[in-house]
Short mmCIF file of C-alpha atoms and ligand atoms in Angstrom, two decimals:
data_model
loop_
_atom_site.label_atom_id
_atom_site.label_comp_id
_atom_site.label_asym_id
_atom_site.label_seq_id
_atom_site.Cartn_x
_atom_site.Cartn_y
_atom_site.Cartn_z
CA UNK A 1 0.00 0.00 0.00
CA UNK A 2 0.84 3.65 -1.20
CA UNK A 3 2.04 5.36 2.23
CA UNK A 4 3.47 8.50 0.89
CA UNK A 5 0.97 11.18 0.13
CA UNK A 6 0.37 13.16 -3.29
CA UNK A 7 1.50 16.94 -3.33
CA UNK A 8 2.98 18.51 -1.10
CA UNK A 9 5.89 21.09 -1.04
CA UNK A 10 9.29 21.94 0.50
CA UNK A 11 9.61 25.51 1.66
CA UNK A 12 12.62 26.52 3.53
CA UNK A 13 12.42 25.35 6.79
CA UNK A 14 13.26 28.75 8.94
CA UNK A 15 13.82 26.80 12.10
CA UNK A 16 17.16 27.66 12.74
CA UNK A 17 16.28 31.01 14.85
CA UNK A 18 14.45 28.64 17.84
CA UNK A 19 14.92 24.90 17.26
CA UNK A 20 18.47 25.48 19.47
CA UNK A 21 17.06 27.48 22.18
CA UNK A 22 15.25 26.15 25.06
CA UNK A 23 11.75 27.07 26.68
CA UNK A 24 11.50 29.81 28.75
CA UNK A 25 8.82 30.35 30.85
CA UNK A 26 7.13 34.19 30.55
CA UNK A 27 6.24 35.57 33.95
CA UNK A 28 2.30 36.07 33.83
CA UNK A 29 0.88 39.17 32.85
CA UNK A 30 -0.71 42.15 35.30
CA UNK A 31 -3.61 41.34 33.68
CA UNK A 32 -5.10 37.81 31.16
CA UNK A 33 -7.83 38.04 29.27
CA UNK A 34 -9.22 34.57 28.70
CA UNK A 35 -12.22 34.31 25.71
CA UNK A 36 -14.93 32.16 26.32
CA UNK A 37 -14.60 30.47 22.90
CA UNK A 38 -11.00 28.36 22.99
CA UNK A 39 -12.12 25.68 20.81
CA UNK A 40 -14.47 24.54 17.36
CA UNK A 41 -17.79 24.41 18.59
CA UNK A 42 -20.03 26.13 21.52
CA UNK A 43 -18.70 29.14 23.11
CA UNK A 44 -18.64 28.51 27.11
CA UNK A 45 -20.99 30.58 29.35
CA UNK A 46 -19.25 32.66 31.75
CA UNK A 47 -19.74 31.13 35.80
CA UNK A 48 -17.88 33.86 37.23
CA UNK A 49 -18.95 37.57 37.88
CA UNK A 50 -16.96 40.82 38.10
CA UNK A 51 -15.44 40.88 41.29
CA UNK A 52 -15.07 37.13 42.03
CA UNK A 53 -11.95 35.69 43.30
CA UNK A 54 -10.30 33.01 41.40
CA UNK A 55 -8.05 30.59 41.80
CA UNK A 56 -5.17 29.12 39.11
CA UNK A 57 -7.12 26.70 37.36
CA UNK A 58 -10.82 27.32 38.40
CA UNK A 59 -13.44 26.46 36.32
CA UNK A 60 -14.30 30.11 34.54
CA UNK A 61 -16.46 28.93 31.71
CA UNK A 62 -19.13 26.10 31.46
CA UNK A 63 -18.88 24.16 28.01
CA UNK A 64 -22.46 24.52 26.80
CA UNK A 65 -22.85 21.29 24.17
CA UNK A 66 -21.29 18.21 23.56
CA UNK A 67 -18.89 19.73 21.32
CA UNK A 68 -17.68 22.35 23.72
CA UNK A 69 -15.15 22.42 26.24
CA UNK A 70 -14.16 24.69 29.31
CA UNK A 71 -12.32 27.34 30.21
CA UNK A 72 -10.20 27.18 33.20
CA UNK A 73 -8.42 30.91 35.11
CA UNK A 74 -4.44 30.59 34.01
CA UNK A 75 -3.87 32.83 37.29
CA UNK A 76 -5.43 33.60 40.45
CA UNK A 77 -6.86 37.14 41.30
CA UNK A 78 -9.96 38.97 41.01
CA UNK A 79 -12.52 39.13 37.99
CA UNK A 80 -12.61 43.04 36.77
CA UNK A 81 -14.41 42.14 33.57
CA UNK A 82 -16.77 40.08 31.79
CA UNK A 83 -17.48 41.73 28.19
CA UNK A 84 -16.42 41.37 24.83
CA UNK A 85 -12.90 40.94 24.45
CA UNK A 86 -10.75 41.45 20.82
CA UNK A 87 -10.17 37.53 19.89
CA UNK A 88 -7.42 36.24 17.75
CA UNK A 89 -10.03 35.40 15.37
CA UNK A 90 -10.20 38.64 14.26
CA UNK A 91 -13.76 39.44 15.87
CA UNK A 92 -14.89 40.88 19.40
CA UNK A 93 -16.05 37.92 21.74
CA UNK A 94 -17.11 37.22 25.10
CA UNK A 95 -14.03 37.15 27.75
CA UNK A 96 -12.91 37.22 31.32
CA UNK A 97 -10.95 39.22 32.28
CA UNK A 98 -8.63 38.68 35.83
CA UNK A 99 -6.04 40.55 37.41
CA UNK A 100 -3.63 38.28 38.55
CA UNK A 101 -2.31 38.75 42.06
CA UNK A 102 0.86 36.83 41.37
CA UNK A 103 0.04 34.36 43.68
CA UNK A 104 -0.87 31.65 41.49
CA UNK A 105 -3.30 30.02 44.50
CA UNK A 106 -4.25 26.93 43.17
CA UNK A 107 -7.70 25.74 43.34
CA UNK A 108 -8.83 22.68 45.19
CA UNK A 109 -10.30 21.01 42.15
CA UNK A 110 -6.76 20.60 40.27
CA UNK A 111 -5.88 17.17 42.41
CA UNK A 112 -3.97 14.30 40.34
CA UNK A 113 -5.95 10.68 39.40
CA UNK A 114 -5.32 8.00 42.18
CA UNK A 115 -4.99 5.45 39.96
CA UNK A 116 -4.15 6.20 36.27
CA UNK A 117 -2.95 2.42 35.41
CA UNK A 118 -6.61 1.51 35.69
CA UNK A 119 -8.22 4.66 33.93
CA UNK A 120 -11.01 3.37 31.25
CA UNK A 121 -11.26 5.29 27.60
CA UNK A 122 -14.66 6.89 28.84
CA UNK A 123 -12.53 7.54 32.35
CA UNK A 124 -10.05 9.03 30.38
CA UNK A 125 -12.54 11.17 28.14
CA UNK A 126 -14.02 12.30 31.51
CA UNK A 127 -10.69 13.69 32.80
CA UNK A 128 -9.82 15.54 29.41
CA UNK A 129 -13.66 17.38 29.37
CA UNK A 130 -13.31 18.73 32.79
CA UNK A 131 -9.89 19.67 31.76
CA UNK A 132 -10.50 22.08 28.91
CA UNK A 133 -8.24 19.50 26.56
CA UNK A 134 -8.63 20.61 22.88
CA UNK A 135 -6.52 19.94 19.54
CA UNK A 136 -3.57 21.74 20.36
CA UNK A 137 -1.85 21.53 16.61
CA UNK A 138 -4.30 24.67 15.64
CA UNK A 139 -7.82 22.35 14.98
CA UNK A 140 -9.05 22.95 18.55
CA UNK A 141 -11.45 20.46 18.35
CA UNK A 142 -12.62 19.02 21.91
CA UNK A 143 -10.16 16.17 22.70
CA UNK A 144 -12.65 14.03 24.81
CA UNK A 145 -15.17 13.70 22.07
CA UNK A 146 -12.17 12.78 19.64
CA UNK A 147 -11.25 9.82 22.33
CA UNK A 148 -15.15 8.79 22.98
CA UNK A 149 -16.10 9.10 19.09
CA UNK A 150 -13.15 6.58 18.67
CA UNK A 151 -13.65 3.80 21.56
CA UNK A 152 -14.25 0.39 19.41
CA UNK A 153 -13.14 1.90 16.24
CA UNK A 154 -9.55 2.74 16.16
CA UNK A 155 -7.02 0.04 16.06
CA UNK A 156 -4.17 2.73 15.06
CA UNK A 157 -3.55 5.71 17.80
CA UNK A 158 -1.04 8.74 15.82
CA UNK A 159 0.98 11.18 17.78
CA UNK A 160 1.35 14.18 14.93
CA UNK A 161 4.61 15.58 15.70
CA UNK A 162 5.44 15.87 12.59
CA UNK A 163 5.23 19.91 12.71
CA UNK A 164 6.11 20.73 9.65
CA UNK A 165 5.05 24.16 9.02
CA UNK A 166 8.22 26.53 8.64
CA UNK A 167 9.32 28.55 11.72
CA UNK A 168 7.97 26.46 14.21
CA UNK A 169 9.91 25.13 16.87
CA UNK A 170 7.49 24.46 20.08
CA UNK A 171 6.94 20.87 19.30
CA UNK A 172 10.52 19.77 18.85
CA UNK A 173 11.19 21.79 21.92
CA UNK A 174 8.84 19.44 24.40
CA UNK A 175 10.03 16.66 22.70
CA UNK A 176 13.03 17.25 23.25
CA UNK A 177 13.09 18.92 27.27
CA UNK A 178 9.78 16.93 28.18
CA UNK A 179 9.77 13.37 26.70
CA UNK A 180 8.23 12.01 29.85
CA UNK A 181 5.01 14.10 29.67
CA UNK A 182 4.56 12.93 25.70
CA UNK A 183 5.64 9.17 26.39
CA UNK A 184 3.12 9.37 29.41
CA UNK A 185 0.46 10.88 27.45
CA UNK A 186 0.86 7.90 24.72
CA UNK A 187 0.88 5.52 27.23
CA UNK A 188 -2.45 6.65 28.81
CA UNK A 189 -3.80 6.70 25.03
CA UNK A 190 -2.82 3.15 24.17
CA UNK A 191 -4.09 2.48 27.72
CA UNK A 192 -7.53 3.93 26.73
CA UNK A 193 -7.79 2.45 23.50
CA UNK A 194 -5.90 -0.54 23.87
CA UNK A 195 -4.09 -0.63 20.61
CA UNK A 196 -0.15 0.71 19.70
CA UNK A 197 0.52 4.26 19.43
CA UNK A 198 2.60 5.74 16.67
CA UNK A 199 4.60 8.86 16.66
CA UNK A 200 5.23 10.37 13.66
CA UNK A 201 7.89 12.41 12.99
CA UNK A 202 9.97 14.35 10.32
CA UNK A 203 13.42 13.16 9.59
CA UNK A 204 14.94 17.20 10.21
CA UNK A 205 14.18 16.43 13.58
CA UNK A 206 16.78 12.95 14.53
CA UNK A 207 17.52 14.71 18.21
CA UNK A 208 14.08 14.40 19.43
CA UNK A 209 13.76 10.73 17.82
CA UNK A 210 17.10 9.74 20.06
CA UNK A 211 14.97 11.41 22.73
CA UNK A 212 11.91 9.98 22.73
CA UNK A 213 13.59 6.46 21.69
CA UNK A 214 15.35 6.49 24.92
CA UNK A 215 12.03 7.82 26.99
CA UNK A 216 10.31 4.83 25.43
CA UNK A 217 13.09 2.42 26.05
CA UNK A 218 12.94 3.53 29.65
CA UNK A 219 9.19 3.28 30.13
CA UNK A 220 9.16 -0.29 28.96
CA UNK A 221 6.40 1.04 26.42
CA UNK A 222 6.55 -1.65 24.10
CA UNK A 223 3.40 -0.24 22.60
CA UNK A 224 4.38 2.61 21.63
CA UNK A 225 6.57 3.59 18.32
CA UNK A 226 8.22 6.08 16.41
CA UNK A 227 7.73 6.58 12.90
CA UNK A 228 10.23 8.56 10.96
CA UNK A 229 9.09 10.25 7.71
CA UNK A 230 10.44 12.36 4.85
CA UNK A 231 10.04 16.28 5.27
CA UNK A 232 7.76 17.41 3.73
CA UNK A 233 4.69 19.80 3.70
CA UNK A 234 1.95 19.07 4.78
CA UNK A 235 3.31 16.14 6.72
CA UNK A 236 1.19 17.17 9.88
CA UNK A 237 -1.90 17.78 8.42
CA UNK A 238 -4.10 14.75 9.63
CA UNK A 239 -4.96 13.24 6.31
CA UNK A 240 -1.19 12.85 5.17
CA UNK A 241 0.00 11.51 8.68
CA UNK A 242 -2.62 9.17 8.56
CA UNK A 243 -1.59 8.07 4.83
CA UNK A 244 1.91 7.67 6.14
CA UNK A 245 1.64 5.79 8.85
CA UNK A 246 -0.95 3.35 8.01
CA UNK A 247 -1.40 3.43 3.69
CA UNK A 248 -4.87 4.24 4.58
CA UNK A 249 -7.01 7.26 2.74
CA UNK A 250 -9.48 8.85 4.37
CA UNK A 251 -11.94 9.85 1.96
CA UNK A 252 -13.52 12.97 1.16
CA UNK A 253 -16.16 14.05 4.25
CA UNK A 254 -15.37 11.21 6.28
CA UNK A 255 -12.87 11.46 9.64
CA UNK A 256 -10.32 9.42 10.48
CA UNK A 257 -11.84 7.28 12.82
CA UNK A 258 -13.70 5.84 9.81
CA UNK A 259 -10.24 4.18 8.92
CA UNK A 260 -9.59 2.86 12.45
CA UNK A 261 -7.50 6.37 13.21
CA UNK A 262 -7.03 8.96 15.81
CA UNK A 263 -4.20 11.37 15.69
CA UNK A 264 -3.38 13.74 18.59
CA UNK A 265 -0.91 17.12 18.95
CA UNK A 266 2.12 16.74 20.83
CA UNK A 267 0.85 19.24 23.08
CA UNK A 268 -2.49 17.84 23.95
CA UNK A 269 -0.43 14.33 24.52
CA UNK A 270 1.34 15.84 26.89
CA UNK A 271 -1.88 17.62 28.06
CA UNK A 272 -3.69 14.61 29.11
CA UNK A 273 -0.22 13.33 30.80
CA UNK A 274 -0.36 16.29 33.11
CA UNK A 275 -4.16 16.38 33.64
CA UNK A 276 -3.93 13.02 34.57
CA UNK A 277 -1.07 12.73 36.54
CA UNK A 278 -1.46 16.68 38.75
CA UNK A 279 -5.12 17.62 37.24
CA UNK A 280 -4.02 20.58 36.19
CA UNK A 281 -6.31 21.80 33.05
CA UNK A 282 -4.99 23.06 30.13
CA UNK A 283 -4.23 26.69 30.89
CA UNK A 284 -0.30 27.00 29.46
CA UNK A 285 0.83 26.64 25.58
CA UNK A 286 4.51 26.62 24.37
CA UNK A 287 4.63 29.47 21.64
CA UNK A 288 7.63 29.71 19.12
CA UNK A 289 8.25 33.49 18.85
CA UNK A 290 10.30 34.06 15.68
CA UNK A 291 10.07 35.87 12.08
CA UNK A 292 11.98 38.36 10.97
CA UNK A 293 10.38 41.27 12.70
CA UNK A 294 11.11 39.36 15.58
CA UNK A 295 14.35 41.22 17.71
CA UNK A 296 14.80 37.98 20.07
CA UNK A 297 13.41 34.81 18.78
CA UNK A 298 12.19 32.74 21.77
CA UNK A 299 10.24 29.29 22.30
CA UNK A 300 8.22 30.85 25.33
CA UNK A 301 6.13 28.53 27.89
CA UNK A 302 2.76 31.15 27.90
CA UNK A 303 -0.51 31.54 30.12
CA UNK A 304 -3.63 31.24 27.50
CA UNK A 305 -5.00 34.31 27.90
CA UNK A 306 -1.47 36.56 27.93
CA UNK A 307 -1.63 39.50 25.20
CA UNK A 308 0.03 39.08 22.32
CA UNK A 309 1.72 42.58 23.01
CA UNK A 310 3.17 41.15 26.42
CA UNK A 311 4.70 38.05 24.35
CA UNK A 312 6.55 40.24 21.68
CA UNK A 313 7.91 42.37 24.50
CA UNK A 314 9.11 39.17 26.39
CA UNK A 315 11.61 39.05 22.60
CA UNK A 316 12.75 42.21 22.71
CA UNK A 317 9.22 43.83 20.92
CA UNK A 318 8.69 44.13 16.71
CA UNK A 319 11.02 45.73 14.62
CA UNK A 320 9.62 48.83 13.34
CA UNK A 321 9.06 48.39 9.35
CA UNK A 322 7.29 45.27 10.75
CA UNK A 323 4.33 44.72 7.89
CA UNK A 324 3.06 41.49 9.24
CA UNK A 325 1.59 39.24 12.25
CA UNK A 326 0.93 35.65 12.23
CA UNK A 327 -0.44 33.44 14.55
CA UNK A 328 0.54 30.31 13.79
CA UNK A 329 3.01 29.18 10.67
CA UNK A 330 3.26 30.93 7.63
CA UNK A 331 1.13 28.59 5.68
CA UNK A 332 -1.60 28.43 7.62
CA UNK A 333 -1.67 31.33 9.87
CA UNK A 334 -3.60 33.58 10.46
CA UNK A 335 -3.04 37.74 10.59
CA UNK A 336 -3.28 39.79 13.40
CA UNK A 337 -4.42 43.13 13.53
CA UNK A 338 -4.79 43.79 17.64
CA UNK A 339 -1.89 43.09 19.84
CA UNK A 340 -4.12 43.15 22.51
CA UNK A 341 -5.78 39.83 21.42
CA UNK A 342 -4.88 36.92 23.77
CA UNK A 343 -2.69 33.25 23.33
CA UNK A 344 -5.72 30.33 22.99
CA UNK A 345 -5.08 26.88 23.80
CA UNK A 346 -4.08 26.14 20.39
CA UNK A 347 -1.17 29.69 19.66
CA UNK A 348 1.72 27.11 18.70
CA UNK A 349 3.89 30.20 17.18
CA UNK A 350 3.68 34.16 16.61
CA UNK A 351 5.48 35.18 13.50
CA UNK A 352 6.25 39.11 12.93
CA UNK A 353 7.48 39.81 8.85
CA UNK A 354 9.83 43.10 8.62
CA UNK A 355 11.29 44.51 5.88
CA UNK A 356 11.18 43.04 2.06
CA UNK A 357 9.54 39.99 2.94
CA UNK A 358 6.65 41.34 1.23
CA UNK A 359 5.64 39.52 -1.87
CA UNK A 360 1.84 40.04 -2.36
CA UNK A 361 1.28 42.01 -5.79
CA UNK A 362 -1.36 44.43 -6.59
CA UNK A 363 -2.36 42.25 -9.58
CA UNK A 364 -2.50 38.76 -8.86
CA UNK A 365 -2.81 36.75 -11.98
CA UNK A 366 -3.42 33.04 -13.14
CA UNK A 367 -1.30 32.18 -16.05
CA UNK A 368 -2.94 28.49 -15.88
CA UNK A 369 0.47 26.50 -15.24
CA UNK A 370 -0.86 23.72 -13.35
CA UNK A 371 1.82 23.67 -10.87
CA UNK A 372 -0.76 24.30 -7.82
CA UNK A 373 -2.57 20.94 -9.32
CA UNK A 374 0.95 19.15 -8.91
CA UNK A 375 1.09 19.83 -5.13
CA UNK A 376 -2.46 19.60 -4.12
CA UNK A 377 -2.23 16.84 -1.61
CA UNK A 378 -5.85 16.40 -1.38
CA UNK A 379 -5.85 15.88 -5.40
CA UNK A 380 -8.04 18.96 -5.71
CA UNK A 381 -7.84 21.56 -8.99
CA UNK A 382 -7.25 24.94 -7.17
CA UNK A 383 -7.09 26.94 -10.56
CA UNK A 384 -10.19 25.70 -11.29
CA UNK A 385 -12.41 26.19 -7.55
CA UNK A 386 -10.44 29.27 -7.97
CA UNK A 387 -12.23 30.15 -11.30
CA UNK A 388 -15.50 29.53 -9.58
CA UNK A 389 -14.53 31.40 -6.24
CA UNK A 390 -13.69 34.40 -7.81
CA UNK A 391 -17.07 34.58 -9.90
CA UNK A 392 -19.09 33.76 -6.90
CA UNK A 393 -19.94 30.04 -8.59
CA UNK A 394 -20.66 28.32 -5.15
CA UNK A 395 -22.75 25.49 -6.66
CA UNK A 396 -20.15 24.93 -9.04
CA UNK A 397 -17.25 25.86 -6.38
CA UNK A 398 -18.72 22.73 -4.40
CA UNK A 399 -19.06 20.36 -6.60
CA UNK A 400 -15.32 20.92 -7.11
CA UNK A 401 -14.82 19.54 -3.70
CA UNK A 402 -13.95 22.99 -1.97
CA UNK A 403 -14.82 21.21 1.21
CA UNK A 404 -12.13 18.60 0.84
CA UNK A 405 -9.11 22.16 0.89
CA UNK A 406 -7.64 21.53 4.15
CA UNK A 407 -6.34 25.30 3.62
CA UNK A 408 -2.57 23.70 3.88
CA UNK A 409 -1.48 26.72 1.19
CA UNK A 410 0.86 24.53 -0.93
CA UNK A 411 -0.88 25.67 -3.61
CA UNK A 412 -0.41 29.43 -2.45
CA UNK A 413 2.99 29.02 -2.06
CA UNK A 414 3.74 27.43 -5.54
CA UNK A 415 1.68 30.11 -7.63
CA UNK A 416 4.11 31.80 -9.70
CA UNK A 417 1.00 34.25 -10.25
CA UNK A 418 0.95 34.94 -6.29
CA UNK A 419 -3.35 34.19 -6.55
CA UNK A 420 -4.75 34.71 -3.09
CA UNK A 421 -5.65 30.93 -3.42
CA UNK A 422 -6.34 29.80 0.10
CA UNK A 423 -7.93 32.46 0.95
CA UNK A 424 -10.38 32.49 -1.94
CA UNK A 425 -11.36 28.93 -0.88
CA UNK A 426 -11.68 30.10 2.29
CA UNK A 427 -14.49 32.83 1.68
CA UNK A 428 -16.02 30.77 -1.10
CA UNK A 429 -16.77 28.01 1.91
CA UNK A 430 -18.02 30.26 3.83
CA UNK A 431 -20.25 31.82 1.31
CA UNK A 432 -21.35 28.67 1.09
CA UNK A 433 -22.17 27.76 4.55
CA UNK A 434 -23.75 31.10 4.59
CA UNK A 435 -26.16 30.53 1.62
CA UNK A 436 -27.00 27.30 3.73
CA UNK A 437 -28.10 29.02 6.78
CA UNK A 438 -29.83 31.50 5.09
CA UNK A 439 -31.87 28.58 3.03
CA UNK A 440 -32.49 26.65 6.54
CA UNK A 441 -33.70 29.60 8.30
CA UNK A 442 -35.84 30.38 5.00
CA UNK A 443 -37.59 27.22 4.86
CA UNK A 444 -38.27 26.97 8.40
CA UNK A 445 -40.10 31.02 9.00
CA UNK A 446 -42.31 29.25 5.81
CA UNK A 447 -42.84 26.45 7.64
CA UNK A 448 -43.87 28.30 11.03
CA UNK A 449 -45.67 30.78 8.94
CA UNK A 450 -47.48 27.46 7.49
CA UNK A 451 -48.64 26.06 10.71
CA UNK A 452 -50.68 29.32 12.05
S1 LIG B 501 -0.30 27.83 -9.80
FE1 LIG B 501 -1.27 29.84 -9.85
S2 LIG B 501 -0.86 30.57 -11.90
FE2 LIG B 501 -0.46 28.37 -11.94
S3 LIG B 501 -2.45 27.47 -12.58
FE3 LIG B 501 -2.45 27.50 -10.36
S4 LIG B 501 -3.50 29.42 -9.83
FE4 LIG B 501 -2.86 29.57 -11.97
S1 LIG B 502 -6.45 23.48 -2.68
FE1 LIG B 502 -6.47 23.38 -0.46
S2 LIG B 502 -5.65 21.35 0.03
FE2 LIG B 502 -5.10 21.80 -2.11
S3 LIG B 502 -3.05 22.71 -1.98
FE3 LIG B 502 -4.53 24.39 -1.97
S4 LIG B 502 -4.88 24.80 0.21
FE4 LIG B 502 -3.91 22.76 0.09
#
């Protein structure tokens, strides 16, 4: 069976700034703002008020469906706001706001599990809810209904750590400085599902295979393995690790537990290790702080919740012609426009662009030379959904399988025309999902209006 995917491309790695430099830990701000919506799905309800006193890692949002997960406080202090917030998604949203009194008082719910040998999946699932767990690799999907939706069907348990976006270092960094809390994690995962778990790796990172070899080794985990692969983007994304691992496709609209699969972050593996073994939720992300507007580039151990501002001035602040702010890798990323927008569960790297990095053009044109066809990995004609994007097509623009883009931006990054590509598919799907809502909440004021 095929195991290497179609596509893909090999931009220049940028790693070098970070991948030598070891995690600090950034003192927490004066002040965290902490959004109610940390994850894909539900927004959590607020269960604190202005002028409550919280503790580090109280409960300060209620998930409010299935697919939702908390928010826990990522400092103790006193609640001086509940309101809407600027959010690294670009819009306003509904926040808490504490000021941190520096004392980081824990709360009395963060207690480890007695017994983790004997932890069940749905156990396990249990512990990961209450702890706010979500995809930590950027999806931010809830990680307990990931584990429940995949008791009795996986026989195949991934560790992506395969991070291949350029610039991004926090990954190799807790492989490499804590293999214990990723081996752990893995071990509570093939625990839960009872099958082997496979880590999957890049071959530009050997140090952290020695690493985790040795951690493994040590552990006796005979169950668990590491899989070295080829680099090259998109590696990581969960279709392609899945391909790589096992030979298995996962087709169009399905997930990967419909081929026996469940892949987890490196970060929420290590997650679950320390919500198991000291119940602390997930209130702390490793960020890679790099790019070349970057004056000290840093891999920075961050409360969710700390501006963005307060994380650039940890690295010495932007450079002045800075033009550009990601969050996340260049690829995939998205822009920032407010420094004052907080770290989420999932902020794996901040990325600031200085001087003639710029290469947008006023004029972006297709000269139809097929090379973004050669490196779609999901075997997708982006010229063509282009086409139909750019015309407002939507029927058209899904039957060309728009929904199938996992947004990876090979294609972007190929274009000798420089076509705004990704994010063309990206507005065309939502176009889409708008036209849908608008026809669902059409059809049903006709239907009430039906029944009087
Ligand atoms: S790579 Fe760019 S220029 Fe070439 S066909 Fe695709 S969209 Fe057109
Ligand atoms: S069309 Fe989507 S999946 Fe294909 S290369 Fe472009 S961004 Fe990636």
């Amino acid at each position: 069976m095929a195991k290497a995917f179609f596509g893909g491309v090999h931009p220049n790695p940028m790693k070098d700034a970070t991948c030598g430099k070891a995690i600090e830990k950034l003192e927490a701000p004066d002040e965290v703002v902490i959004p109610m919506s940390l994850h894909i799905g539900a927004p959590c309800t607020p269960v604190v008020a202005v002028g409550d006193t919280v503790k580090l890692g109280q409960k300060i949002g209620e998930a409010t469906g299935f697919v939702s997960s908390p928010v826990h406080a990522s400092v103790s202090g006193t609640v001086v706001a509940v309101e809407p917030r600027p959010h690294f998604n670009g819009t306003d949203g509904m926040a808490v706001v504490i000021q941190n009194d520096h004392q980081d008082t824990l709360s009395e719910d963060v207690k480890p599990v007695e017994h983790p040998e004997s932890l069940t999946g749905e156990q396990l699932a249990e512990i990961v809810k209450n702890a706010g767990i979500v995809g930590c690799g950027g999806a931010t999907f809830p990680t307990h209904v990931k584990i429940l939706g995949g008791l009795g069907k996986v026989d195949t348990v991934i560790i992506n750590a395969a991070e291949c976006e350029p610039y991004i270092t926090s990954d190799h960094r807790i492989m490499l400085e804590m293999p214990e809390q990723l081996i752990g994690g893995a071990k509570l995962l093939a625990q839960a599902f009872g099958v082997t778990v496979h880590i999957g790796i890049e071959d530009n990172k050997m140090d952290a295979v020695e690493v985790l070899r040795n951690e493994i080794a040590k552990e006796g985990a005979s169950n668990i393995v590491v899989d070295v692969q080829h680099t090259r983007y998109p590696q990581g994304a969960e279709k392609q690790m899945i391909q790589a691992i096992t030979g298995r496709q996962v087709p169009g609209g399905k997930l990967p537990a419909d081929v026996g699969c469940a892949v987890f972050n490196v970060d929420t593996t290590a997650a679950i290790y320390r919500a198991v073994t000291t119940g602390m939720p997930l209130i702390r992300r490793i960020v890679t702080v790099t790019g070349s507007g970057t004056n000290e580039p840093k891999n920075l151990e961050v409360r969710v919740g700390t501006p963005l501002k307060c994380v650039f001035d940890a690295c010495g602040g932007v450079k002045e012609n800075t033009f550009k702010i990601l969050m996340g890798g260049p690829m995939m990323g998205n822009a920032q426009y407010n420094l004052d927008a907080p770290i989420g569960k999932a902020t794996n790297a901040l990325l600031a662009f200085a001087g003639d990095e710029e290469k947008t053009v006023d004029h972006p044109v297709c000269i139809r030379c097929g090379k973004c066809v050669t490196v779609c990995p999901m075997h997708l004609e982006p010229l063509i959904m282009n086409m139909y994007a750019s015309k407002n097509r939507l029927e058209e623009l899904e039957a060309a399988n728009v929904f199938d883009c996992i947004e990876c931006g090979s294609c972007s990054y190929i274009c000798p025309g420089r076509v705004h590509l990704v994010h063309n598919f990206r507005t065309g799907k939502q176009k889409i999902n708008n036209q849908r809502a608008a026809a669902k909440a059409a059809a049903e004021a006709a239907e009430k209006a039906e029944a009087k």
